C-alpha cells in the first residue's frame, strides 16, 4: 500500500499512525485543530512523513487504504457519511479499516454503503489499550469480506500482535463486545481480591508471586495489580470509554434478549465512578468503590 489515510490521532490512533510511519514512506492525515493532531504534525511534518488534507473527501480521493480510530457512532457518521466526507471522495477498490469500538448497526451500515461503491469496509476494533498501541502488539478482531483480509494482515502488521478474521461484517464489533464483557468482570474480580488481601494485611509482592502462575493469572493481574494496590490510575483505558463500550454491548444484549447480569452491575459501578469525577482514570479504579 503506497497511499494510506489515517483519521483519529488520539491515544490509540496516534500510536498506530506512528508505527505506520516507521513502515511506510508517508501517510495522509486531516489538518485539524485538535491538540493530538497538532502534536503529531509537529513531530513528523518536518521529516516529510505526512501529507495534510483539509477534509475527509480530499483524503479519500488520495488514499488506497483508509484507517480510522475515533470515538463513537456519531464520529463515524461525521467522517464517513456527511457532505464532503469519505463516501463522497472514495475510489473503487479502496480498503477501509475502522478500529473504533462502535455499535453493530453503524458498522453494518457503513459496510453496505461502501459495498455499493465497490469499496471494502472492515470493522476491526482493537484490544490492548494504550500500552498495546505504544508497543505495537494490539489484538485486532475483524469483520468483513474475507478475500481482502490478507491485505490487512500485510498492511497493518506493524501495530498488531494478532489479527483474527471473525466472519461477516459486524462480527468484529461483536467479538469486541465479548472482550469487554470478560475484561470488566476480570477487573472487578481483581479489585475485590486485592481489596480483601489489603484488609487482611497480606504482602502484595508475595501474594502476586503466589497466584500469578495459577488459574488467577490474567493481563489485568500482570499489568494492573500493583497500581491498583497503590491507588494509581492516571493512565490507560479511561472509565468513560469503558462505560461507552458497556452501553453498546448491553444495548445489543437487550435487542437479542441475552442476559448479562454481572456486566450490567459493573456498568453501574463505572457510572458511579464517572459521577464522582473519575471519568479519565484507568478502568482498574473499580477498586475505589470497595471498602
mmCIF file of C-alpha atoms in Angstrom:
data_model
loop_
_atom_site.group_PDB
_atom_site.id
_atom_site.type_symbol
_atom_site.label_atom_id
_atom_site.label_comp_id
_atom_site.label_asym_id
_atom_site.label_seq_id
_atom_site.Cartn_x
_atom_site.Cartn_y
_atom_site.Cartn_z
ATOM 1 C CA UNK A 1 0.000 0.000 0.000
ATOM 2 C CA UNK A 2 1.509 3.306 -1.095
ATOM 3 C CA UNK A 3 -1.273 5.724 -0.155
ATOM 4 C CA UNK A 4 -2.592 5.366 3.385
ATOM 5 C CA UNK A 5 -5.045 7.758 5.040
ATOM 6 C CA UNK A 6 -5.400 7.805 8.827
ATOM 7 C CA UNK A 7 -8.180 9.530 10.784
ATOM 8 C CA UNK A 8 -8.206 9.763 14.589
ATOM 9 C CA UNK A 9 -4.872 10.610 16.199
ATOM 10 C CA UNK A 10 -5.878 10.132 19.828
ATOM 11 C CA UNK A 11 -4.244 7.943 22.474
ATOM 12 C CA UNK A 12 -4.700 4.790 20.396
ATOM 13 C CA UNK A 13 -4.699 6.161 16.862
ATOM 14 C CA UNK A 14 -1.680 8.390 17.312
ATOM 15 C CA UNK A 15 0.442 5.411 18.309
ATOM 16 C CA UNK A 16 -0.864 3.254 15.460
ATOM 17 C CA UNK A 17 -0.128 6.004 12.947
ATOM 18 C CA UNK A 18 3.378 6.374 14.365
ATOM 19 C CA UNK A 19 4.028 2.680 13.715
ATOM 20 C CA UNK A 20 2.763 3.079 10.148
ATOM 21 C CA UNK A 21 5.290 5.861 9.594
ATOM 22 C CA UNK A 22 8.088 3.501 10.583
ATOM 23 C CA UNK A 23 6.961 1.063 7.898
ATOM 24 C CA UNK A 24 5.826 3.405 5.117
ATOM 25 C CA UNK A 25 7.300 6.482 3.485
ATOM 26 C CA UNK A 26 4.368 8.699 4.487
ATOM 27 C CA UNK A 27 0.670 8.759 5.346
ATOM 28 C CA UNK A 28 -2.256 11.101 4.725
ATOM 29 C CA UNK A 29 -3.944 12.827 7.670
ATOM 30 C CA UNK A 30 -6.513 15.572 8.195
ATOM 31 C CA UNK A 31 -5.445 19.092 9.107
ATOM 32 C CA UNK A 32 -7.344 19.637 12.348
ATOM 33 C CA UNK A 33 -7.005 21.961 15.341
ATOM 34 C CA UNK A 34 -7.068 19.211 17.960
ATOM 35 C CA UNK A 35 -4.181 19.012 20.424
ATOM 36 C CA UNK A 36 -3.325 15.464 19.368
ATOM 37 C CA UNK A 37 -3.225 16.372 15.670
ATOM 38 C CA UNK A 38 -1.008 19.390 16.326
ATOM 39 C CA UNK A 39 1.415 17.241 18.329
ATOM 40 C CA UNK A 40 1.508 14.620 15.585
ATOM 41 C CA UNK A 41 2.135 17.224 12.883
ATOM 42 C CA UNK A 42 4.867 18.884 14.942
ATOM 43 C CA UNK A 43 6.593 15.540 15.422
ATOM 44 C CA UNK A 44 6.541 14.364 11.801
ATOM 45 C CA UNK A 45 5.857 17.292 9.425
ATOM 46 C CA UNK A 46 9.474 18.394 9.067
ATOM 47 C CA UNK A 47 10.503 14.852 8.231
ATOM 48 C CA UNK A 48 8.341 14.782 5.104
ATOM 49 C CA UNK A 49 6.369 11.897 6.531
ATOM 50 C CA UNK A 50 2.822 13.286 6.385
ATOM 51 C CA UNK A 51 0.525 14.721 3.739
ATOM 52 C CA UNK A 52 -2.137 17.110 5.079
ATOM 53 C CA UNK A 53 -5.682 17.376 3.702
ATOM 54 C CA UNK A 54 -8.417 19.846 4.625
ATOM 55 C CA UNK A 55 -11.351 17.432 4.700
ATOM 56 C CA UNK A 56 -12.140 13.700 4.593
ATOM 57 C CA UNK A 57 -13.261 13.846 0.953
ATOM 58 C CA UNK A 58 -9.820 15.065 -0.186
ATOM 59 C CA UNK A 59 -8.096 12.474 1.982
ATOM 60 C CA UNK A 60 -10.248 9.715 0.464
ATOM 61 C CA UNK A 61 -9.511 10.873 -3.091
ATOM 62 C CA UNK A 62 -5.788 10.405 -2.379
ATOM 63 C CA UNK A 63 -5.830 7.163 -0.367
ATOM 64 C CA UNK A 64 -5.936 3.471 -1.284
ATOM 65 C CA UNK A 65 -6.219 2.316 2.323
ATOM 66 C CA UNK A 66 -8.144 4.384 4.881
ATOM 67 C CA UNK A 67 -7.841 3.673 8.612
ATOM 68 C CA UNK A 68 -9.984 5.258 11.301
ATOM 69 C CA UNK A 69 -9.877 5.148 15.092
ATOM 70 C CA UNK A 70 -12.375 7.626 16.524
ATOM 71 C CA UNK A 71 -14.708 7.886 19.499
ATOM 72 C CA UNK A 72 -18.199 6.639 18.695
ATOM 73 C CA UNK A 73 -21.009 6.141 16.170
ATOM 74 C CA UNK A 74 -21.559 9.883 15.707
ATOM 75 C CA UNK A 75 -17.892 10.389 14.837
ATOM 76 C CA UNK A 76 -18.128 7.625 12.243
ATOM 77 C CA UNK A 77 -21.241 9.183 10.697
ATOM 78 C CA UNK A 78 -19.415 12.501 10.565
ATOM 79 C CA UNK A 79 -16.206 11.389 8.862
ATOM 80 C CA UNK A 80 -17.712 8.823 6.519
ATOM 81 C CA UNK A 81 -21.243 9.789 5.526
ATOM 82 C CA UNK A 82 -21.919 13.516 5.746
ATOM 83 C CA UNK A 83 -21.292 16.069 2.974
ATOM 84 C CA UNK A 84 -17.677 16.370 1.766
ATOM 85 C CA UNK A 85 -16.802 13.230 3.692
ATOM 86 C CA UNK A 86 -15.159 9.939 2.751
ATOM 87 C CA UNK A 87 -18.177 8.430 0.957
ATOM 88 C CA UNK A 88 -18.115 11.360 -1.489
ATOM 89 C CA UNK A 89 -14.437 11.006 -2.374
ATOM 90 C CA UNK A 90 -13.601 7.336 -2.006
ATOM 91 C CA UNK A 91 -12.412 5.447 -5.081
ATOM 92 C CA UNK A 92 -13.344 1.983 -6.305
ATOM 93 C CA UNK A 93 -11.437 -0.886 -4.631
ATOM 94 C CA UNK A 94 -10.307 1.271 -1.691
ATOM 95 C CA UNK A 95 -9.990 -0.666 1.555
ATOM 96 C CA UNK A 96 -11.331 0.913 4.761
ATOM 97 C CA UNK A 97 -10.407 -0.384 8.207
ATOM 98 C CA UNK A 98 -12.220 1.043 11.231
ATOM 99 C CA UNK A 99 -10.674 0.410 14.660
ATOM 100 C CA UNK A 100 -13.392 2.288 16.555
ATOM 101 C CA UNK A 101 -15.371 0.352 19.146
ATOM 102 C CA UNK A 102 -18.846 1.135 17.858
ATOM 103 C CA UNK A 103 -22.324 -0.343 17.527
ATOM 104 C CA UNK A 104 -23.199 -3.273 15.317
ATOM 105 C CA UNK A 105 -25.661 -1.075 13.427
ATOM 106 C CA UNK A 106 -23.189 1.590 12.317
ATOM 107 C CA UNK A 107 -20.615 -0.995 11.219
ATOM 108 C CA UNK A 108 -23.114 -2.867 9.048
ATOM 109 C CA UNK A 109 -24.491 0.427 7.686
ATOM 110 C CA UNK A 110 -21.009 1.556 6.634
ATOM 111 C CA UNK A 111 -20.253 -1.852 5.113
ATOM 112 C CA UNK A 112 -23.382 -1.649 2.919
ATOM 113 C CA UNK A 113 -22.828 1.992 1.929
ATOM 114 C CA UNK A 114 -19.271 1.349 0.791
ATOM 115 C CA UNK A 115 -20.012 -2.011 -0.807
ATOM 116 C CA UNK A 116 -22.428 -0.223 -3.148
ATOM 117 C CA UNK A 117 -19.416 1.794 -4.348
ATOM 118 C CA UNK A 118 -17.234 -1.336 -4.677
ATOM 119 C CA UNK A 119 -15.230 -0.341 -1.619
ATOM 120 C CA UNK A 120 -14.258 -2.832 1.094
ATOM 121 C CA UNK A 121 -15.145 -1.826 4.676
ATOM 122 C CA UNK A 122 -13.918 -3.764 7.723
ATOM 123 C CA UNK A 123 -14.992 -3.312 11.335
ATOM 124 C CA UNK A 124 -11.781 -4.035 13.219
ATOM 125 C CA UNK A 125 -11.901 -2.955 16.882
ATOM 126 C CA UNK A 126 -8.784 -3.468 18.956
ATOM 127 C CA UNK A 127 -7.827 -4.610 22.433
ATOM 128 C CA UNK A 128 -4.615 -3.999 24.349
ATOM 129 C CA UNK A 129 -5.053 -0.411 25.493
ATOM 130 C CA UNK A 130 -2.541 2.394 25.337
ATOM 131 C CA UNK A 131 0.349 0.062 26.200
ATOM 132 C CA UNK A 132 -0.564 -2.257 23.344
ATOM 133 C CA UNK A 133 -0.778 0.644 20.915
ATOM 134 C CA UNK A 134 2.600 2.015 22.028
ATOM 135 C CA UNK A 135 4.332 -1.351 21.726
ATOM 136 C CA UNK A 136 2.576 -2.323 18.511
ATOM 137 C CA UNK A 137 1.133 -5.535 19.897
ATOM 138 C CA UNK A 138 -2.618 -4.947 19.737
ATOM 139 C CA UNK A 139 -5.202 -7.682 19.274
ATOM 140 C CA UNK A 140 -7.437 -6.879 16.292
ATOM 141 C CA UNK A 141 -10.770 -8.616 15.640
ATOM 142 C CA UNK A 142 -12.062 -8.225 12.088
ATOM 143 C CA UNK A 143 -15.433 -8.444 10.362
ATOM 144 C CA UNK A 144 -15.901 -8.017 6.609
ATOM 145 C CA UNK A 145 -15.099 -9.694 3.305
ATOM 146 C CA UNK A 146 -12.563 -12.471 3.726
ATOM 147 C CA UNK A 147 -10.996 -12.178 0.272
ATOM 148 C CA UNK A 148 -9.364 -8.875 1.256
ATOM 149 C CA UNK A 149 -8.328 -9.923 4.762
ATOM 150 C CA UNK A 150 -4.834 -10.898 3.619
ATOM 151 C CA UNK A 151 -4.216 -7.317 2.503
ATOM 152 C CA UNK A 152 -4.971 -6.109 6.038
ATOM 153 C CA UNK A 153 -2.616 -8.616 7.615
ATOM 154 C CA UNK A 154 0.278 -7.461 5.429
ATOM 155 C CA UNK A 155 -0.502 -3.742 5.591
ATOM 156 C CA UNK A 156 -1.055 -3.352 9.351
ATOM 157 C CA UNK A 157 1.434 -5.845 10.782
ATOM 158 C CA UNK A 158 3.471 -3.018 12.339
ATOM 159 C CA UNK A 159 0.992 -2.479 15.174
ATOM 160 C CA UNK A 160 -0.700 -5.779 15.975
ATOM 161 C CA UNK A 161 0.253 -8.953 17.804
ATOM 162 C CA UNK A 162 -2.753 -10.819 16.486
ATOM 163 C CA UNK A 163 -5.337 -10.112 13.809
ATOM 164 C CA UNK A 164 -8.162 -12.637 13.631
ATOM 165 C CA UNK A 165 -10.830 -12.814 10.945
ATOM 166 C CA UNK A 166 -14.179 -13.279 12.708
ATOM 167 C CA UNK A 167 -16.514 -13.512 9.736
ATOM 168 C CA UNK A 168 -19.131 -11.269 8.183
ATOM 169 C CA UNK A 169 -19.497 -7.521 8.680
ATOM 170 C CA UNK A 170 -20.238 -6.672 12.308
ATOM 171 C CA UNK A 171 -18.562 -9.745 13.752
ATOM 172 C CA UNK A 172 -15.501 -7.693 14.709
ATOM 173 C CA UNK A 173 -17.702 -5.484 16.892
ATOM 174 C CA UNK A 174 -19.488 -8.494 18.394
ATOM 175 C CA UNK A 175 -16.123 -10.018 19.276
ATOM 176 C CA UNK A 176 -15.048 -6.768 20.961
ATOM 177 C CA UNK A 177 -18.271 -6.877 22.987
ATOM 178 C CA UNK A 178 -17.311 -10.327 24.263
ATOM 179 C CA UNK A 179 -13.850 -8.966 25.076
ATOM 180 C CA UNK A 180 -15.298 -6.126 27.149
ATOM 181 C CA UNK A 181 -17.711 -8.422 28.986
ATOM 182 C CA UNK A 182 -14.744 -10.568 30.053
ATOM 183 C CA UNK A 183 -12.438 -7.637 30.859
ATOM 184 C CA UNK A 184 -14.992 -5.851 33.038
ATOM 185 C CA UNK A 185 -15.602 -8.985 35.098
ATOM 186 C CA UNK A 186 -11.872 -9.681 35.465
ATOM 187 C CA UNK A 187 -11.177 -6.141 36.697
ATOM 188 C CA UNK A 188 -13.981 -6.378 39.248
ATOM 189 C CA UNK A 189 -12.727 -9.757 40.472
ATOM 190 C CA UNK A 190 -9.180 -8.454 40.748
ATOM 191 C CA UNK A 191 -10.372 -5.375 42.615
ATOM 192 C CA UNK A 192 -12.264 -7.478 45.131
ATOM 193 C CA UNK A 193 -9.349 -9.897 45.570
ATOM 194 C CA UNK A 194 -6.802 -7.128 46.141
ATOM 195 C CA UNK A 195 -9.125 -5.293 48.495
ATOM 196 C CA UNK A 196 -9.587 -8.494 50.506
ATOM 197 C CA UNK A 197 -5.806 -9.049 50.610
ATOM 198 C CA UNK A 198 -5.142 -5.486 51.727
ATOM 199 C CA UNK A 199 -7.674 -5.709 54.543
ATOM 200 C CA UNK A 200 -6.092 -8.988 55.661
ATOM 201 C CA UNK A 201 -2.644 -7.304 55.554
ATOM 202 C CA UNK A 202 -1.073 -9.708 53.074
ATOM 203 C CA UNK A 203 2.246 -8.819 51.423
ATOM 204 C CA UNK A 204 1.337 -7.854 47.853
ATOM 205 C CA UNK A 205 4.621 -8.981 46.259
ATOM 206 C CA UNK A 206 4.347 -12.411 47.858
ATOM 207 C CA UNK A 207 0.657 -12.564 47.005
ATOM 208 C CA UNK A 208 1.240 -11.941 43.325
ATOM 209 C CA UNK A 209 4.128 -14.371 43.173
ATOM 210 C CA UNK A 210 1.890 -16.990 44.732
ATOM 211 C CA UNK A 211 -1.069 -16.607 42.368
ATOM 212 C CA UNK A 212 0.300 -15.257 39.082
ATOM 213 C CA UNK A 213 1.150 -18.662 37.625
ATOM 214 C CA UNK A 214 -2.110 -20.262 38.661
ATOM 215 C CA UNK A 215 -5.692 -20.013 37.444
ATOM 216 C CA UNK A 216 -5.964 -16.374 38.587
ATOM 217 C CA UNK A 217 -3.403 -15.199 36.026
ATOM 218 C CA UNK A 218 -4.573 -12.520 33.570
ATOM 219 C CA UNK A 219 -3.362 -9.443 31.693
ATOM 220 C CA UNK A 220 -5.061 -7.291 34.316
ATOM 221 C CA UNK A 221 -3.306 -9.126 37.158
ATOM 222 C CA UNK A 222 0.062 -8.768 35.449
ATOM 223 C CA UNK A 223 -0.289 -5.115 34.434
ATOM 224 C CA UNK A 224 -2.655 -3.509 36.928
ATOM 225 C CA UNK A 225 -2.416 -5.249 40.319
ATOM 226 C CA UNK A 226 0.448 -3.141 41.763
ATOM 227 C CA UNK A 227 -1.017 0.146 40.531
ATOM 228 C CA UNK A 228 -4.420 -0.810 41.933
ATOM 229 C CA UNK A 229 -2.805 -1.685 45.266
ATOM 230 C CA UNK A 230 -1.134 1.744 45.308
ATOM 231 C CA UNK A 231 -4.257 3.615 44.128
ATOM 232 C CA UNK A 232 -2.582 4.826 40.905
ATOM 233 C CA UNK A 233 -4.976 5.288 37.990
ATOM 234 C CA UNK A 234 -3.700 8.230 35.906
ATOM 235 C CA UNK A 235 -3.059 6.181 32.732
ATOM 236 C CA UNK A 236 -4.536 3.517 30.498
ATOM 237 C CA UNK A 237 -8.058 2.913 29.183
ATOM 238 C CA UNK A 238 -10.376 5.590 30.557
ATOM 239 C CA UNK A 239 -13.542 4.858 32.511
ATOM 240 C CA UNK A 240 -15.663 6.970 30.158
ATOM 241 C CA UNK A 241 -14.596 4.774 27.230
ATOM 242 C CA UNK A 242 -15.348 1.564 29.096
ATOM 243 C CA UNK A 243 -18.778 2.911 30.019
ATOM 244 C CA UNK A 244 -19.406 3.715 26.347
ATOM 245 C CA UNK A 245 -18.426 0.167 25.374
ATOM 246 C CA UNK A 246 -20.610 -1.403 28.069
ATOM 247 C CA UNK A 247 -23.609 0.669 26.980
ATOM 248 C CA UNK A 248 -23.131 -0.512 23.394
ATOM 249 C CA UNK A 249 -22.911 -4.185 24.293
ATOM 250 C CA UNK A 250 -25.751 -4.061 26.826
ATOM 251 C CA UNK A 251 -27.974 -2.434 24.231
ATOM 252 C CA UNK A 252 -27.094 -5.236 21.820
ATOM 253 C CA UNK A 253 -27.792 -7.858 24.505
ATOM 254 C CA UNK A 254 -31.196 -6.261 25.153
ATOM 255 C CA UNK A 255 -32.083 -6.373 21.449
ATOM 256 C CA UNK A 256 -31.075 -10.055 21.342
ATOM 257 C CA UNK A 257 -32.666 -10.904 24.714
ATOM 258 C CA UNK A 258 -29.351 -12.099 26.193
ATOM 259 C CA UNK A 259 -28.911 -11.757 29.948
ATOM 260 C CA UNK A 260 -25.689 -10.154 31.233
ATOM 261 C CA UNK A 261 -26.408 -9.536 34.931
ATOM 262 C CA UNK A 262 -22.840 -9.056 36.170
ATOM 263 C CA UNK A 263 -21.876 -6.824 33.236
ATOM 264 C CA UNK A 264 -24.959 -4.691 33.888
ATOM 265 C CA UNK A 265 -23.942 -4.328 37.543
ATOM 266 C CA UNK A 266 -20.369 -3.348 36.625
ATOM 267 C CA UNK A 267 -21.715 -0.770 34.181
ATOM 268 C CA UNK A 268 -23.440 0.768 37.227
ATOM 269 C CA UNK A 269 -20.087 0.873 39.041
ATOM 270 C CA UNK A 270 -18.447 2.780 36.183
ATOM 271 C CA UNK A 271 -21.389 5.163 36.113
ATOM 272 C CA UNK A 272 -20.778 5.894 39.816
ATOM 273 C CA UNK A 273 -17.062 6.459 39.281
ATOM 274 C CA UNK A 274 -17.705 8.920 36.468
ATOM 275 C CA UNK A 275 -20.235 10.824 38.584
ATOM 276 C CA UNK A 276 -17.548 11.062 41.265
ATOM 277 C CA UNK A 277 -15.225 12.764 38.769
ATOM 278 C CA UNK A 278 -13.064 9.809 37.716
ATOM 279 C CA UNK A 279 -14.040 9.672 34.028
ATOM 280 C CA UNK A 280 -10.445 9.881 32.767
ATOM 281 C CA UNK A 281 -8.896 7.411 35.200
ATOM 282 C CA UNK A 282 -7.928 3.892 34.175
ATOM 283 C CA UNK A 283 -10.661 1.248 34.318
ATOM 284 C CA UNK A 284 -8.798 -0.539 37.109
ATOM 285 C CA UNK A 285 -10.111 2.061 39.552
ATOM 286 C CA UNK A 286 -13.166 -0.104 40.238
ATOM 287 C CA UNK A 287 -11.285 -0.801 43.461
ATOM 288 C CA UNK A 288 -12.132 2.758 44.593
ATOM 289 C CA UNK A 289 -15.700 1.643 45.292
ATOM 290 C CA UNK A 290 -14.688 -1.145 47.699
ATOM 291 C CA UNK A 291 -14.290 -0.840 51.472
#
